[in-house]
Amino acid sequence: MQTPLESFIDHKAETGMQCGNYSIDIAKPSELKEGEQYRFHFDATACVGCRCCEVACNEQNNNPADVKWRRVGEMEGGEFPIFTQLFNSMSCNHCIDPECLKGCPTNSYIKIDETGIVVHDDDTCIGCQYCTWNCPYEVPVFHKERNIVTKCHMCHERLEVGETPACVQACPSGAIEIEVVNVKEWLERDIDENANMPFLPDARITNSTTRYTLPENMPELKEIDEHILKPSHSEIPLVFMTVLTQISLGGFLALFLGDVMSLFGFSSTNWMMALLVMLPAALGLPLSALHLGRPFLALTAMKNIKTSWLSREALALGVFTGLMSIVVIMYLFEVPSFFRYLTELITLAVGIYGIYAQAMIYRIKARPSWNRVTTNTKFFAASYVGIFLLAFVVLLHNMNGVVIPLLALGMLGALAQIFFTYEDLRTLSEDSKNEYQLKRTKRLYDENFSKVKEFRFASLVIGGVIFPLLAIVLISSLSDISANFILFFTLVLVFASEISDRYLFYSTVVPLGMAGGFFVAKQR
């Protein structure tokens, strides 16, 4: 009679299982045909949830315990006595259209042509973690000790010499294998049926290549920790950077309009006004470097203009701030008006594109509450604060005839922001493809941040509408000192309002769902 070990060894030999072998019986990279690449196959009917793959991966790649390139998730379903427990061991899916690669501003992701494996260039990574947002599977993880993002590379250096990847070799049940896939056939015939697993995002988002084998007649499953709901990382440097740059856009728009109106007899703008509307962006852009793991490499964020919205934002807003500085110099040296108007018009266009690119950074499928049109509208509407800033400066210069039009324009912007904020919250309750994540975002608003949400609306109404109306009344009654105080408090309130809203924007986002145990080792 065979022992269990002898039975398992015979089973391995008969089925050609890859587990436990140092060498792998599969085509080497040089032997792959055109249109083929490597992929993982995960057999959910074989996985026992031992997590040997996690341990082997970490040991092979010298990762600390909190950095997992392969993670095991757990699901359960059915009714007693017919009960199903299902595991999913997942690492990088080495997608055909990887979102991490497209979004990376430093071109730190490379899809190897010969094998299709997506690798990460650690040396060029700045630790912006944009890829951790973009990847719907949350595969890239931030390595706190190295201040960069790292990820699975399918042990490609072992595959090149015919050796088995660590996770495959360590799996005692043969649940993980390496296969060769024909990309064209996969996309046209098999991906929808074989690449999807319960609680994973749709494989079509990135054209994932991982093949799953699932049990027949599966019951309805649920995540074992579905009840867990926690806020996301608040990203404080980005909170201030985004709001401050948007303030500069609004202030510069008002400055440009004022400069044009001076042709019709209105009071002229001056270098002090130009300087003050430039300062928020000049302060905000360096703050974004505090978000990076390697801030001294911040300038390399402009490398991937071709596909990364973050690269486009960094370049456009950098140019925007530089052009605003040139406008200040033009005022100081009294450059002819025509050239100043032309420069201001170009500056405004670049600034508008910069804020558009800034909003598009967050229009990603992996984060449903961000991937909505209200992200764009709220980012642009926040520029009304810059109009109030210029109105305050103008009042300090005793240019009362210009203040009231500016306050009226600022109030229009505030009213628009009230509407967009309301729509942003209302549409969280609408039925949609990502209803589960959006409703969890709404729960965070209502349960974790209800006081912040109330402050947001109250400060926006008081600071954006009521105080400016009061300031107009005071200016009309020649109470300039009182109007100055009111406008100062207006600025404080609306700035605090936009900061609180942006804080909620980052803290309440809920990524596309991952199966239970994937909550372990989430990085942000």
XYZ file of N, CA and C in Angstrom, residues 157-284:
384
model
N 13.788 35.854 -14.318
C 15.201 35.468 -14.418
C 15.363 33.948 -14.237
N 14.418 33.320 -13.519
C 14.458 31.867 -13.380
C 13.886 31.187 -14.626
N 12.816 31.766 -15.160
C 12.215 31.192 -16.367
C 13.204 31.190 -17.536
N 14.039 32.214 -17.585
C 14.997 32.324 -18.690
C 15.997 31.169 -18.715
N 16.241 30.575 -17.549
C 17.190 29.445 -17.494
C 16.463 28.130 -17.231
N 15.123 28.131 -17.444
C 14.363 26.904 -17.334
C 14.029 26.485 -15.918
N 14.073 27.421 -14.964
C 13.735 27.105 -13.588
C 12.302 27.545 -13.273
N 11.697 26.907 -12.279
C 10.314 27.166 -11.906
C 10.215 28.400 -11.012
N 9.249 29.298 -11.238
C 9.035 30.424 -10.311
C 8.785 29.932 -8.885
N 9.148 30.756 -7.909
C 9.113 30.343 -6.508
C 7.720 29.919 -6.065
N 6.686 30.667 -6.445
C 5.332 30.350 -5.988
C 4.847 29.028 -6.564
N 5.187 28.787 -7.830
C 4.783 27.544 -8.493
C 5.467 26.360 -7.828
N 6.763 26.502 -7.589
C 7.535 25.413 -7.006
C 7.054 25.083 -5.585
N 6.631 26.106 -4.834
C 6.287 25.905 -3.429
C 4.869 25.391 -3.213
N 3.978 25.521 -4.189
C 2.581 25.129 -3.992
C 2.457 23.613 -3.844
N 2.011 23.132 -2.692
C 1.970 21.679 -2.470
C 0.863 20.965 -3.230
N -0.122 21.720 -3.697
C -1.260 21.082 -4.367
C -1.290 21.326 -5.867
N -0.268 21.989 -6.382
C -0.215 22.243 -7.822
C -1.274 23.198 -8.317
N -1.672 24.146 -7.471
C -2.740 25.072 -7.848
C -2.242 26.217 -8.732
N -0.930 26.437 -8.776
C -0.368 27.538 -9.569
C 0.563 26.958 -10.623
N 0.379 27.386 -11.860
C 1.221 26.920 -12.955
C 1.552 28.084 -13.880
N 2.593 27.892 -14.666
C 2.939 28.821 -15.738
C 2.524 28.193 -17.056
N 1.863 28.965 -17.900
C 1.435 28.482 -19.208
C 1.848 29.476 -20.293
N 1.791 29.013 -21.519
C 1.973 29.878 -22.684
C 0.601 30.128 -23.293
N 0.296 31.404 -23.593
C -1.006 31.755 -24.139
C -0.828 32.488 -25.467
N -1.688 32.184 -26.403
C -1.750 32.935 -27.652
C -2.646 34.151 -27.400
N -2.065 35.332 -27.480
C -2.765 36.562 -27.089
C -4.011 36.791 -27.925
N -3.922 36.598 -29.222
C -5.069 36.851 -30.108
C -6.235 35.914 -29.761
N -5.933 34.630 -29.603
C -6.987 33.677 -29.276
C -7.587 33.962 -27.893
N -6.737 34.355 -26.971
C -7.197 34.659 -25.604
C -8.196 35.806 -25.618
N -7.869 36.871 -26.345
C -8.740 38.043 -26.379
C -10.033 37.779 -27.146
N -9.956 37.017 -28.212
C -11.129 36.806 -29.063
C -12.040 35.697 -28.579
N -11.498 34.727 -27.815
C -12.282 33.539 -27.525
C -12.435 33.216 -26.033
N -11.358 33.333 -25.254
C -11.341 32.700 -23.938
C -11.381 33.642 -22.737
N -11.026 34.893 -22.904
C -10.785 35.745 -21.740
C -12.024 35.912 -20.859
N -13.181 36.132 -21.461
C -14.380 36.398 -20.660
C -14.802 35.183 -19.829
N -14.556 34.002 -20.346
C -14.972 32.786 -19.641
C -13.928 32.320 -18.635
N -12.648 32.506 -18.951
C -11.593 31.886 -18.141
C -10.742 32.850 -17.324
N -10.924 34.167 -17.495
C -10.046 35.110 -16.792
C -10.730 35.790 -15.614
N -12.003 35.503 -15.407
C -12.733 36.183 -14.333
C -12.956 35.250 -13.149
N -12.943 35.862 -11.961
C -13.131 35.122 -10.717
C -14.015 35.968 -9.813
N -14.818 35.351 -8.944
C -15.673 36.138 -8.043
C -14.877 37.196 -7.272
N -15.439 38.394 -7.224
C -14.906 39.536 -6.483
C -13.659 40.154 -7.101
N -13.271 39.693 -8.278
C -12.182 40.360 -8.983
C -12.765 41.300 -10.029
N -12.093 42.429 -10.299
C -12.549 43.318 -11.366
C -12.565 42.599 -12.712
N -13.363 43.114 -13.615
C -13.509 42.530 -14.948
C -12.140 42.438 -15.630
N -11.826 41.264 -16.132
C -10.523 41.043 -16.763
C -10.318 41.926 -17.985
N -11.420 42.401 -18.593
C -11.310 43.226 -19.797
C -10.756 44.622 -19.508
N -10.765 45.045 -18.256
C -10.255 46.382 -17.930
C -8.805 46.510 -18.369
N -8.017 45.470 -18.103
C -6.595 45.501 -18.469
C -6.221 44.349 -19.389
N -7.213 43.530 -19.773
C -6.962 42.310 -20.533
C -5.970 41.413 -19.793
N -6.385 41.047 -18.586
C -5.582 40.154 -17.748
C -5.363 38.822 -18.452
N -4.205 38.190 -18.204
C -3.906 36.906 -18.859
C -4.062 35.711 -17.927
N -4.214 35.925 -16.628
C -4.322 34.795 -15.702
C -5.555 33.948 -16.029
N -5.360 32.635 -16.110
C -6.464 31.711 -16.369
C -6.889 31.060 -15.058
N -8.203 31.020 -14.816
C -8.739 30.436 -13.590
C -9.512 29.158 -13.892
N -9.307 28.176 -13.035
C -10.153 26.985 -13.033
C -11.010 27.038 -11.779
N -12.337 27.061 -11.966
C -13.264 27.218 -10.844
C -14.101 25.953 -10.676
N -14.633 25.730 -9.478
C -15.490 24.549 -9.262
C -16.766 24.636 -10.096
N -17.306 23.489 -10.457
C -18.589 23.473 -11.148
C -19.722 23.701 -10.149
N -20.811 24.296 -10.624
C -21.995 24.532 -9.786
C -21.651 25.280 -8.496
N -20.920 26.373 -8.666
C -20.537 27.171 -7.493
C -21.760 27.843 -6.879
N -21.881 27.845 -5.540
C -22.935 28.632 -4.899
C -22.576 30.097 -4.914
N -23.517 30.941 -4.527
C -23.225 32.372 -4.414
C -22.234 32.569 -3.281
N -21.150 33.270 -3.584
C -20.083 33.449 -2.609
C -20.124 34.841 -2.005
N -19.488 35.007 -0.855
C -19.340 36.318 -0.232
C -17.948 36.429 0.350
N -17.461 37.659 0.437
C -16.159 37.893 1.054
C -16.289 37.676 2.556
N -15.290 37.051 3.158
C -15.403 36.755 4.577
C -15.279 38.003 5.444
N -14.725 39.074 4.892
C -14.632 40.312 5.683
C -15.287 41.477 4.943
N -16.417 41.168 4.296
C -17.162 42.182 3.550
C -17.584 43.345 4.445
N -17.770 43.061 5.735
C -18.244 44.090 6.662
C -17.174 45.122 6.983
N -15.924 44.816 6.682
C -14.840 45.747 7.011
C -14.879 46.925 6.046
N -14.890 48.112 6.591
C -14.881 49.329 5.767
C -14.014 50.361 6.463
N -12.945 50.738 5.832
C -12.052 51.714 6.435
C -11.694 52.792 5.410
N -11.406 54.009 5.890
C -11.048 55.089 4.972
C -9.756 54.786 4.225
N -9.620 55.386 3.069
C -8.372 55.294 2.315
C -7.382 56.324 2.834
N -6.187 56.280 2.293
C -5.151 57.236 2.700
C -5.576 58.644 2.311
N -5.369 59.608 3.203
C -5.885 60.968 2.978
C -5.041 61.788 2.012
N -3.803 61.394 1.736
C -2.947 62.069 0.743
C -2.883 63.581 0.979
N -2.543 63.999 2.183
C -2.570 65.418 2.550
C -1.745 66.307 1.607
N -0.516 65.932 1.200
C 0.213 66.791 0.255
C -0.566 67.048 -1.036
N -1.263 66.012 -1.528
C -2.029 66.181 -2.758
C -3.299 66.993 -2.518
N -3.864 66.895 -1.332
C -5.023 67.725 -0.975
C -4.685 69.190 -1.179
N -3.568 69.625 -0.611
C -3.190 71.043 -0.704
C -2.691 71.395 -2.096
N -1.915 70.508 -2.714
C -1.387 70.826 -4.038
C -2.500 71.046 -5.055
N -3.475 70.136 -5.087
C -4.539 70.260 -6.085
C -5.380 71.511 -5.856
N -5.741 71.783 -4.606
C -6.569 72.968 -4.322
C -5.805 74.248 -4.638
N -4.548 74.324 -4.252
C -3.775 75.554 -4.467
C -3.580 75.847 -5.954
N -3.294 74.825 -6.745
C -3.124 75.074 -8.183
C -4.441 75.498 -8.832
N -5.538 74.937 -8.366
C -6.846 75.335 -8.895
C -7.188 76.776 -8.496
N -6.775 77.178 -7.301
C -6.982 78.572 -6.870
C -6.230 79.512 -7.797
N -4.996 79.157 -8.148
C -4.214 80.015 -9.045
C -4.876 80.152 -10.406
N -5.485 79.064 -10.900
C -6.163 79.151 -12.195
C -7.309 80.154 -12.126
N -8.130 80.079 -11.066
C -9.241 81.020 -10.937
C -8.771 82.446 -10.778
N -7.728 82.632 -9.961
C -7.195 83.981 -9.781
C -6.623 84.547 -11.063
N -5.928 83.691 -11.840
C -5.336 84.184 -13.082
C -6.404 84.485 -14.114
N -7.478 83.689 -14.147
C -8.598 83.990 -15.046
C -9.168 85.366 -14.737
N -9.372 85.653 -13.449
C -9.905 86.959 -13.057
C -8.921 88.075 -13.400
N -7.622 87.817 -13.226
C -6.599 88.814 -13.566
C -6.628 89.120 -15.054
N -6.721 88.080 -15.873
C -6.755 88.277 -17.323
C -7.989 89.071 -17.741
N -9.148 88.711 -17.182
C -10.370 89.460 -17.501
C -10.253 90.907 -17.078
N -9.650 91.141 -15.903
C -9.457 92.513 -15.439
C -8.524 93.293 -16.330
N -7.471 92.625 -16.812
C -6.520 93.298 -17.693
C -7.196 93.688 -19.008
N -8.044 92.785 -19.522
C -8.771 93.091 -20.762
C -9.765 94.235 -20.523
N -10.467 94.222 -19.381
C -11.465 95.250 -19.091
C -10.837 96.631 -18.899
N -9.535 96.639 -18.557
C -8.868 97.945 -18.403
C -8.821 98.708 -19.723
N -8.981 97.973 -20.835
C -9.036 98.643 -22.141
C -10.297 99.489 -22.282
N -11.306 99.183 -21.461
C -12.580 99.882 -21.545
C -12.785 100.859 -20.383
N -11.683 101.245 -19.770
C -11.760 102.281 -18.754
C -11.793 101.807 -17.321
N -11.795 100.497 -17.080
C -11.761 99.986 -15.715
C -10.351 100.125 -15.147
N -10.246 100.036 -13.837
C -8.940 100.147 -13.180
C -8.005 99.054 -13.673
N -6.719 99.418 -13.794
C -5.738 98.478 -14.344
C -5.244 97.502 -13.284
N -4.948 96.283 -13.722
C -4.302 95.304 -12.848
C -2.822 95.672 -12.717
N -2.128 95.060 -11.744
C -0.721 95.396 -11.525
C 0.087 94.164 -11.120
N 1.380 94.352 -10.960
C 2.283 93.231 -10.694
C 1.982 92.553 -9.356
N 1.519 93.331 -8.371
C 1.217 92.740 -7.071
C 0.067 91.728 -7.190
N -0.941 92.076 -7.957
C -2.057 91.151 -8.172
C -1.580 89.900 -8.903
N -0.761 90.101 -9.921
C -0.237 88.962 -10.684
C 0.603 88.053 -9.794
N 1.383 88.656 -8.906
C 2.221 87.868 -7.995
C 1.375 87.040 -7.031
N 0.342 87.649 -6.474
C -0.478 86.966 -5.472
C -1.292 85.813 -6.061
N -1.733 85.922 -7.315
C -2.469 84.797 -7.896
C -1.519 83.696 -8.351
N -0.231 84.032 -8.532
C 0.756 83.015 -8.894
C 1.224 82.228 -7.679
N 1.226 82.844 -6.497
C 1.802 82.224 -5.308
C 1.158 80.890 -4.909
N -0.172 80.739 -4.948
C -0.731 79.434 -4.567
C -0.147 78.268 -5.362
N -0.021 78.431 -6.681
C 0.551 77.359 -7.498
C 2.026 77.169 -7.181
N 2.736 78.278 -6.965
C 4.162 78.197 -6.640
C 4.384 77.476 -5.311
N 3.450 77.610 -4.382
C 3.530 76.900 -3.101
C 3.032 75.456 -3.240
N 2.005 75.266 -4.040
C 1.367 73.957 -4.137
C 2.190 72.914 -4.866
